[in-house]
Short mmCIF file of C-alpha atoms and ligand atoms in Angstrom, two decimals:
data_model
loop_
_atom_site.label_atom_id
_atom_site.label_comp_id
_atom_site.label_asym_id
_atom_site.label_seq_id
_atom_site.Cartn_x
_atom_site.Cartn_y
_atom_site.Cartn_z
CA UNK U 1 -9.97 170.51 -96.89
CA UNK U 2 -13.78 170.61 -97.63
CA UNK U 3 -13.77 174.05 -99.99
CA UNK U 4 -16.98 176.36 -101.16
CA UNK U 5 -16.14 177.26 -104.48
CA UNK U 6 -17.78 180.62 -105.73
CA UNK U 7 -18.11 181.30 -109.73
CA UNK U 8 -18.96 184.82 -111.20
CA UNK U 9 -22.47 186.42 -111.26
CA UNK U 10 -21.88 187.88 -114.53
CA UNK U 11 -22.94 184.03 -116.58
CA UNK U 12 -23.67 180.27 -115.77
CA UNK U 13 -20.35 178.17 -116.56
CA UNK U 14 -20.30 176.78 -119.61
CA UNK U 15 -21.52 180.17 -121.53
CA UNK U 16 -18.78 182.11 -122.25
CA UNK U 17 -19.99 185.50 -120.78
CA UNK U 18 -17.60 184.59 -117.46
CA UNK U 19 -14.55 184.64 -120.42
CA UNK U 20 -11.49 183.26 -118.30
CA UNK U 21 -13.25 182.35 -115.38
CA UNK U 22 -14.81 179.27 -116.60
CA UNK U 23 -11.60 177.64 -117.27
CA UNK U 24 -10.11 178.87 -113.92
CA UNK U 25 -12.96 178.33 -111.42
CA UNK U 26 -13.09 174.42 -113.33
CA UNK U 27 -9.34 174.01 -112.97
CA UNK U 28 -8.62 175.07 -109.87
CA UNK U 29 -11.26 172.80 -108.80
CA UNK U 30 -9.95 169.95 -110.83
CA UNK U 31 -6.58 170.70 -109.09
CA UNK U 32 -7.89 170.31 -105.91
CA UNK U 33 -9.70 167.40 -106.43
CA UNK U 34 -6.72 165.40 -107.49
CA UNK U 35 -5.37 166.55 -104.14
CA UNK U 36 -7.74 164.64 -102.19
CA UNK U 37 -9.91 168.03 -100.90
CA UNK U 38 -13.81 167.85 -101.06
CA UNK U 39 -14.84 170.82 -103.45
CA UNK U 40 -18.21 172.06 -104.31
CA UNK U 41 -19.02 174.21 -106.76
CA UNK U 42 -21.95 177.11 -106.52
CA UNK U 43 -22.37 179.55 -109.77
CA UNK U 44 -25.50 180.70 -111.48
CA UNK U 45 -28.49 178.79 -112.71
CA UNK U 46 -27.85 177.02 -116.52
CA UNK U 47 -24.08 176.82 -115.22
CA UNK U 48 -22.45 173.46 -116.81
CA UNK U 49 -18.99 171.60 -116.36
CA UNK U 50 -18.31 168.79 -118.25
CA UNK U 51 -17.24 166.75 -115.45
CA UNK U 52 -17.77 168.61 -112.53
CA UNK U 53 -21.12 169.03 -110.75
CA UNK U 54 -22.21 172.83 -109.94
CA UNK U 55 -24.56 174.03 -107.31
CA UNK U 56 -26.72 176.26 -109.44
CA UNK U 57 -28.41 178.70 -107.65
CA UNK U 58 -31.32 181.54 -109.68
CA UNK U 59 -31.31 185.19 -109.96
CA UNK U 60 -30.69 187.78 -112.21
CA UNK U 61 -27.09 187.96 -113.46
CA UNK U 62 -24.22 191.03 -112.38
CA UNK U 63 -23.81 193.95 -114.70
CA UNK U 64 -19.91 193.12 -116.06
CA UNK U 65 -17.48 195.56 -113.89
CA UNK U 66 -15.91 196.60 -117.42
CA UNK U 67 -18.63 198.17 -118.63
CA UNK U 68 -19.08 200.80 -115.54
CA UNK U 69 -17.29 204.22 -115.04
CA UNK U 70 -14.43 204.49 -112.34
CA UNK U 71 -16.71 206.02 -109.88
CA UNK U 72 -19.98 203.76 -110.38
CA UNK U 73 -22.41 203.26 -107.49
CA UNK U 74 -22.47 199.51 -106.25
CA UNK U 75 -25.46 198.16 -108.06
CA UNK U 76 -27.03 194.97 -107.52
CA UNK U 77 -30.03 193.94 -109.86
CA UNK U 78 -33.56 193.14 -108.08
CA UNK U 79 -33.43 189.03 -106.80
CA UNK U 80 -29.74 189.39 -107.46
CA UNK U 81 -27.63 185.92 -108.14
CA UNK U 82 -24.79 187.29 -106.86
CA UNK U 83 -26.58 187.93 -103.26
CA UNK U 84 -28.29 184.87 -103.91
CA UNK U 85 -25.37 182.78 -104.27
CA UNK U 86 -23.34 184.31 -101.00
CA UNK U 87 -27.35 183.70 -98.74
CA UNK U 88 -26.40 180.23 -99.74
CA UNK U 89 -22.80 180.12 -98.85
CA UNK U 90 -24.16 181.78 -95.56
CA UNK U 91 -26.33 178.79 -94.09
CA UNK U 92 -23.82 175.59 -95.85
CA UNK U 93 -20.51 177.47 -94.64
CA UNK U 94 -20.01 175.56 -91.43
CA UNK U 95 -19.69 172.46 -93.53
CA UNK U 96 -16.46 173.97 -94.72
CA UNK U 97 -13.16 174.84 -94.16
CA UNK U 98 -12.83 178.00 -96.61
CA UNK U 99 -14.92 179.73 -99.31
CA UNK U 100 -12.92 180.71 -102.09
CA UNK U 101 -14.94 182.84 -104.74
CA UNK U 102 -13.97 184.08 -107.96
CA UNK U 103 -16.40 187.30 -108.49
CA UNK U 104 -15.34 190.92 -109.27
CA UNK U 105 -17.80 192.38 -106.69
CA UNK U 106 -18.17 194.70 -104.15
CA UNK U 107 -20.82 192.23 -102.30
CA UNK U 108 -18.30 189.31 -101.08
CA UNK U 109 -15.64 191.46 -100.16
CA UNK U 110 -18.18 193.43 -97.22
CA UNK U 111 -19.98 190.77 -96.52
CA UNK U 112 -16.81 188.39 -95.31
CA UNK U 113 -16.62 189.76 -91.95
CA UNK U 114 -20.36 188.76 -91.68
CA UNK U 115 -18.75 185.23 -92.13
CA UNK U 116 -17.29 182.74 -89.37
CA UNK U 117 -15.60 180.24 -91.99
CA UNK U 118 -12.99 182.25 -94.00
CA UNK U 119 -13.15 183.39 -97.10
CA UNK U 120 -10.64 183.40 -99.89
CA UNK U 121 -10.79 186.16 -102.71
CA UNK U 122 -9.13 185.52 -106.32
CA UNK U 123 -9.19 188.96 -107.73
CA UNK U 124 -9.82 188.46 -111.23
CA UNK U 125 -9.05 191.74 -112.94
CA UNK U 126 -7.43 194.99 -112.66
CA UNK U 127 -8.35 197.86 -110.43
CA UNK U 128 -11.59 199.02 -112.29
CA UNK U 129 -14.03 201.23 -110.05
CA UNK U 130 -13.30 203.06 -106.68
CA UNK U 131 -15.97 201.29 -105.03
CA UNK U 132 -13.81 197.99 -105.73
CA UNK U 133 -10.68 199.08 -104.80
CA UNK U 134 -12.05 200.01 -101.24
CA UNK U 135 -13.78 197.07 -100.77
CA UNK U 136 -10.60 194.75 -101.63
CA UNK U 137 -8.44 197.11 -99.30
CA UNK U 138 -10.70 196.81 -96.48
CA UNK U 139 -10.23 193.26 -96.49
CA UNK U 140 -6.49 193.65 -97.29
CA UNK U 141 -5.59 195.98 -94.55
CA UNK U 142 -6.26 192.94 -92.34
CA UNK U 143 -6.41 190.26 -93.99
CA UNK U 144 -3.96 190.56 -96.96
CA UNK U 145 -3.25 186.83 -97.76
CA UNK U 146 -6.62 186.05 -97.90
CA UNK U 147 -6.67 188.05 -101.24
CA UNK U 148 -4.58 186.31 -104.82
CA UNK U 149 -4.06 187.97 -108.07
CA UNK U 150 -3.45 186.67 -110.70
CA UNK U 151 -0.18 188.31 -111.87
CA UNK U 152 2.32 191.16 -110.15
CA UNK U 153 1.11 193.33 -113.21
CA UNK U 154 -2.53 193.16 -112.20
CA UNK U 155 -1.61 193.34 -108.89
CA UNK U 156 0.10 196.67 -109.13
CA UNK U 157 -3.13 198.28 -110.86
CA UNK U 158 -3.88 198.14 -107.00
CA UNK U 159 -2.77 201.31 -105.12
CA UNK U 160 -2.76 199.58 -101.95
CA UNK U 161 -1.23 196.41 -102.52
CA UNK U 162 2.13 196.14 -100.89
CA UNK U 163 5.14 194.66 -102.92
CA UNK U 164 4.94 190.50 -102.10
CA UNK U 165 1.19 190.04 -103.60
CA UNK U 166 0.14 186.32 -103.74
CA UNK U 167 0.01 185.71 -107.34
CA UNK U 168 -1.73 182.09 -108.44
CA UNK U 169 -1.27 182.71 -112.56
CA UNK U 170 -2.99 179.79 -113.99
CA UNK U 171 -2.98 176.64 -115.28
CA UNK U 172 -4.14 173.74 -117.20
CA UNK U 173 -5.08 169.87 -117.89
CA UNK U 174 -2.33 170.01 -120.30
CA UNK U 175 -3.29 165.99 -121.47
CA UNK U 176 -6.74 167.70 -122.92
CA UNK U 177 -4.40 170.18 -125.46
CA UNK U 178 -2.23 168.38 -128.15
CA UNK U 179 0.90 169.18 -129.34
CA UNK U 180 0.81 169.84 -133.08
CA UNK U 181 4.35 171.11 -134.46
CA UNK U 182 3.56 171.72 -137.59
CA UNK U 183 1.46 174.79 -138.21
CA UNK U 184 -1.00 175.52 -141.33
CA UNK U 185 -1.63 178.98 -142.63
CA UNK U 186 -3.90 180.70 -140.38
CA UNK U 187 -4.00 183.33 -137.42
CA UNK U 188 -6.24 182.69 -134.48
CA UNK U 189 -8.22 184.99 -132.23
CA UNK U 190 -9.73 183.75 -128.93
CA UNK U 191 -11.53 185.76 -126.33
CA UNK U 192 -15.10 187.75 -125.84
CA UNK U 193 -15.60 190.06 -128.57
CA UNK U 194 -15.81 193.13 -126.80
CA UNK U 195 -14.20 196.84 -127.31
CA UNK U 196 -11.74 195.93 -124.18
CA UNK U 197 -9.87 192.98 -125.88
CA UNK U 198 -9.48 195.03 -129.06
CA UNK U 199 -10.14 192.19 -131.88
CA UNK U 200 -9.96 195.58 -134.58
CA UNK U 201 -6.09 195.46 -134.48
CA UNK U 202 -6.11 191.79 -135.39
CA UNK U 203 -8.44 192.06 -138.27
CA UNK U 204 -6.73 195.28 -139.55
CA UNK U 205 -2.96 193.33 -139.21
CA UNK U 206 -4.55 190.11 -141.19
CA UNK U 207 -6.41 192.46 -144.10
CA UNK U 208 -3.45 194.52 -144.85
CA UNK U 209 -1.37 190.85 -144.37
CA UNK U 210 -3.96 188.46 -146.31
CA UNK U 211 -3.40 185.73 -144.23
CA UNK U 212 -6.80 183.95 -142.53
CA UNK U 213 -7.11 184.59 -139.03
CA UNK U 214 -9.87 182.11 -137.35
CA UNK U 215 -11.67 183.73 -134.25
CA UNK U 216 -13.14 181.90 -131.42
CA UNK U 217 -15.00 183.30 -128.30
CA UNK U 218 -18.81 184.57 -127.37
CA UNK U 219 -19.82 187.88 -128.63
CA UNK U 220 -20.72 189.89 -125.82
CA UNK U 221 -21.10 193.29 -127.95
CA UNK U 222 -23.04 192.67 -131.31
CA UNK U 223 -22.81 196.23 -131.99
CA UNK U 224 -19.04 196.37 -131.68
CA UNK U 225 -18.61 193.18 -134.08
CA UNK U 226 -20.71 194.71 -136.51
CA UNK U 227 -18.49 197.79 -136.54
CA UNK U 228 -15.29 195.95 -136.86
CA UNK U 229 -16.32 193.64 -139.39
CA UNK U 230 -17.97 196.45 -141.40
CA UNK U 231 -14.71 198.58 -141.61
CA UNK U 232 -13.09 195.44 -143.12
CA UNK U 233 -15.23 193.83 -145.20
CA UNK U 234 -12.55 191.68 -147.67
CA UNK U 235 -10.67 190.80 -144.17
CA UNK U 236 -9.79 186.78 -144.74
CA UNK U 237 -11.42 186.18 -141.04
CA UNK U 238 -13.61 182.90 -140.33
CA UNK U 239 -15.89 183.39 -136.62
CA UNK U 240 -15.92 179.62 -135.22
CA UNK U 241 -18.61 180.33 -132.57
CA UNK U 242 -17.58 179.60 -128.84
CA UNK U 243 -15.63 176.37 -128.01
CA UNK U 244 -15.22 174.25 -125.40
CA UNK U 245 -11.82 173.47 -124.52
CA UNK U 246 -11.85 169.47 -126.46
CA UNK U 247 -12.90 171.68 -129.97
CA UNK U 248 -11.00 175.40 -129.04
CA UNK U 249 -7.37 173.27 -128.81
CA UNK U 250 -8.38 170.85 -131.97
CA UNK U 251 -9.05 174.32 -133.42
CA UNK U 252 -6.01 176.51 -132.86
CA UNK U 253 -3.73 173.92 -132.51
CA UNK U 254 -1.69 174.07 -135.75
CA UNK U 255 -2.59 178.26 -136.75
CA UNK U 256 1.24 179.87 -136.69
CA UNK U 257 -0.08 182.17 -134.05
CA UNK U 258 -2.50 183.27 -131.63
CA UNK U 259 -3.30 187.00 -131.53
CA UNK U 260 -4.09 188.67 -128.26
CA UNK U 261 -4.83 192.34 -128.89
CA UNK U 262 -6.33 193.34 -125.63
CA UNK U 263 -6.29 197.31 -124.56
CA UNK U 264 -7.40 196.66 -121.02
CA UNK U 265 -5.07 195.35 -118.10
CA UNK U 266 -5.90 191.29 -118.61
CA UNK U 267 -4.97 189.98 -115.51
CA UNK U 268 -3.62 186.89 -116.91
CA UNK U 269 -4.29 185.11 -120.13
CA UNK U 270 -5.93 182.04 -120.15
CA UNK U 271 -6.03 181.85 -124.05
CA UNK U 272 -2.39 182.80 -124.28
CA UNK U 273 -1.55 179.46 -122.20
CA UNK U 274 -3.62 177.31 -123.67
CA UNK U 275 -2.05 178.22 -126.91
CA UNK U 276 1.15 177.76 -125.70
CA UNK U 277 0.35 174.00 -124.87
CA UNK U 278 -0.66 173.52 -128.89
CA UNK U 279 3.01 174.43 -129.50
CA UNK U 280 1.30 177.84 -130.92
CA UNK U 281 3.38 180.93 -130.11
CA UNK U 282 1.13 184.22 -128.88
CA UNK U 283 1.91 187.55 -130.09
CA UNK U 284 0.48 189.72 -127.26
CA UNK U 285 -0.04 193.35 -126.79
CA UNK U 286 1.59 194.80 -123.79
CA UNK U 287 -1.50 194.31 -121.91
CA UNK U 288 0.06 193.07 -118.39
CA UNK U 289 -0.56 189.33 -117.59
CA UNK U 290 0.91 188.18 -120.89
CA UNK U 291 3.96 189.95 -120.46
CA UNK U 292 4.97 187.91 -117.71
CA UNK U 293 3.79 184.82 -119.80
CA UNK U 294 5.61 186.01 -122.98
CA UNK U 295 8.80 186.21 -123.19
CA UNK U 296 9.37 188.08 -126.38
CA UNK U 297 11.51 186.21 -129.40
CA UNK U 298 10.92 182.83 -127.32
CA UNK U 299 7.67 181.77 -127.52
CA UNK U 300 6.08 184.91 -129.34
CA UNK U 301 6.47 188.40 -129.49
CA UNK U 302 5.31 191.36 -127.46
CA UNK U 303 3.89 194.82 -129.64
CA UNK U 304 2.70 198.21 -128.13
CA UNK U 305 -1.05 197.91 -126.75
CA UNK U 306 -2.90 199.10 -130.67
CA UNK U 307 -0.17 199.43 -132.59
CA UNK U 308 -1.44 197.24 -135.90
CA UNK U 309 2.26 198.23 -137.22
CA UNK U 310 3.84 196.64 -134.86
CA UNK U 311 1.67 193.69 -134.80
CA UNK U 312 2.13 193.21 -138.56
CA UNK U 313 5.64 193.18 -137.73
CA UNK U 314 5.39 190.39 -134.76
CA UNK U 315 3.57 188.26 -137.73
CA UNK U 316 6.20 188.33 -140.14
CA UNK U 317 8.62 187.41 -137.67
CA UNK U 318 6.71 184.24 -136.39
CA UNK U 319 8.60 181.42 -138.17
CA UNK U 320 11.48 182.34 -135.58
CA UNK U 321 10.02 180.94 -132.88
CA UNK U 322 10.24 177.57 -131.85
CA UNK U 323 6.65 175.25 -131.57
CA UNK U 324 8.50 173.01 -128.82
CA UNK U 325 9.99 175.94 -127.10
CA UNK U 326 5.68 177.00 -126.64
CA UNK U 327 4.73 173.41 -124.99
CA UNK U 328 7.34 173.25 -122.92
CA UNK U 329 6.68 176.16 -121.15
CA UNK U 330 2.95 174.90 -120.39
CA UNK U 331 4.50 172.38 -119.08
CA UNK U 332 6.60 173.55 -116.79
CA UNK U 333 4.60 176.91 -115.38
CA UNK U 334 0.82 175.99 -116.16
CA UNK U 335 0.84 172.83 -115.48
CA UNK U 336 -2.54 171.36 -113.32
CA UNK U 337 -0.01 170.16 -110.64
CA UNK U 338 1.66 173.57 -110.35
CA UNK U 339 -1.40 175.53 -110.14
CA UNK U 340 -2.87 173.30 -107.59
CA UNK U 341 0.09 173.43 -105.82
CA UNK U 342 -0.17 177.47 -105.30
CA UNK U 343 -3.88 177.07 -104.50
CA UNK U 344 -3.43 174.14 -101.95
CA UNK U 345 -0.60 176.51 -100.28
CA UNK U 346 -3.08 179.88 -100.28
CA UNK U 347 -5.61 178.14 -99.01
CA UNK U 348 -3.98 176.71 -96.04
CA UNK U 349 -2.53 180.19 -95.30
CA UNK U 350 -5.70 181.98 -95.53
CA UNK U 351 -8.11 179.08 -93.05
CA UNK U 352 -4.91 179.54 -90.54
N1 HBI I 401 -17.93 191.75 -113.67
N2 HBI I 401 -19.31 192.49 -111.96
C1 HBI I 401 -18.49 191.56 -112.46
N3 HBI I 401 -18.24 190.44 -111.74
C2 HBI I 401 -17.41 189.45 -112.19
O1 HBI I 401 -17.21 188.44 -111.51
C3 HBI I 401 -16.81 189.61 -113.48
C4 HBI I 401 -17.10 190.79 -114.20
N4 HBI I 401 -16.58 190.97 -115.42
C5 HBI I 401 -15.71 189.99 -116.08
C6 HBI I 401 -15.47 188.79 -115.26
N5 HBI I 401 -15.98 188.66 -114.02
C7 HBI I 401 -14.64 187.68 -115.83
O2 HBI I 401 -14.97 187.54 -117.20
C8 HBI I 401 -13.16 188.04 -115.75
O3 HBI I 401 -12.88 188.18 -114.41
C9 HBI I 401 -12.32 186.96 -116.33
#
């Protein structure tokens, strides 16, 4: 298949500000790739991939869906990237078989029927704003396997969806994240630091604990960080900037936990699997996508979405859980060749 690959308008590749889409958009492709298909990737101007070249097109970048009210209008900046990005698709799509994008907008959902090659929609996040939800169930009234979640949870934020949604989790170049068994003292943290993913409950559980919890990930809301770190001022916490994936896994690899505090719906949880590949078991709220990834006493622990008791609890409980138990899990769900494999089949549904 030749495929038209789509990133998100909200940040180039490479900078953080797309959180899990980077790693999804660049392993999905990679998955592909070792398939044999001819993929091509289009995303915003300044977009990088360490090994994968990217079509960058200009244009000012998407306000993030999580920051607007339920009933938001559609807004689209002046010289929009987003539009920019789909004119382009427009004139190249005969040269492919499908466009699959990866954006949380209202723009590529209306403008598929404008489209003669099909187009394939990963929905990336919960139901967020009505002007979303109609847009996706315009296309799904029709069309609904042209449209994957990520997991049945995030699917079922989705009044319409029926009860068989196509569901493509995740997965990973598990040879990039090493094993380490043995684990040193600290906590990690990995993720955008913004109010939605809730990064107070982990630095409230570690300075009542005292144990050092390292945090990774871009911070998209100064303010916010400010105010967290202010209200704990003796927390033991370290910030390690934003990783790539070589650094984030040498990084976390031997903490005794990763901490995934969200208070939104995550549709997934990239981090939480690419812990689980260091061996490193997640203790996750119940924040939908990593409860279907976590099974609770096996390869972490589940607590109630900002309950800090609770997730003091999960911490002291840790050292029950077994490291290998973690990897092999990767393994056998997240793996590059299973993930490609759910793509490959999607794909083919959705061009016939
Ligand atoms: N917001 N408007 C908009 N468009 C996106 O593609 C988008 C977003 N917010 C977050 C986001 N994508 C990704 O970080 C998550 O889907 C992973």
């Amino acid at each position: 298949m030749k495929q038209l690959l789509i990133s998100t308008p909200v940040g180039p590749l490479g900078s953080g500000l797309g959180g899990g889409i980077d790693l999804t958009l660049s392993n999905a492709a990679r998955s592909q790739i070792s398939r044999g298909h001819e993929v091509t990737i289009v995303a915003p101007q300044g977009s990088h991939l360490p090994d994968l070249s990217v079509v960058e097109i200009p244009g000012n970048l998407q306000i993030p869906a999580q920051t607007q009210a339920r009933n938001s209008t559609i807004d689209l900046p002046a010289d929009s990237v987003l539009a920019n990005m789909f004119e382009y698709a427009r004139q190249v799509q005969h040269n492919y078989d499908v466009i699959l994008h990866f954006t949380y907008d209202w723009l590529p959902f209306f403008l598929t029927p404008f489209f003669e090659t099909p187009i394939a929609h990963f929905v990336s996040m919960g139901s967020m704003t009505d002007a979303m939800d109609s847009a996706i169930a315009r296309i799904y009234a029709n069309h609904p396997e042209s449209i994957a979640f990520c997991t049945r949870t995030q699917a079922a934020t989705f009044p319409f969806v029926g009860n068989d949604p196509i569901c493509l989790t995740g997965g990973l170049d598990l040879d990039l994240y090493r094993f380490q068994a043995k684990a040193g003292d600290s906590l990690a943290w990995v993720g955008r630091i913004a109010p939605e993913k809730g990064i107070e409950d982990a630095i409230a559980a570690v300075d009542w604990l005292g144990i050092p919890l390292k945090i990774f990930g871009n911070i998209q809301d100064a303010a916010y960080w400010q105010a967290v770190q202010a209200r704990h001022p003796k927390a033991p916490i370290e910030y390690g900037g934003f990783l790539e994936t070589r650094d984030l896994q040498a990084a976390i690899g031997n903490c005794r936990a990763l901490l995934l505090t969200s208070h939104w719906v995550e549709a997934f949880g990239n981090v939480a699997i690419e812990a689980l590949a260091c061996g490193v078991p997640v203790i996750s709220s119940r924040c939908g996508g990593p409860e279907e990834i976590v099974t609770d006493g096996e390869v972490g622990f589940l607590f109630d979405v900002a309950d800090v008791d609770g997730l003091v609890t999960a911490i002291g409980q840790i050292g029950m859980i077994n490291r290998q138990a973690c990897r092999t899990l990767a393994e056998r769900e997240y793996s590059l060749e299973a993930f490609g494999d759910r793509i490959e089949h999607w794909l083919q549904r959705v061009i016939h």
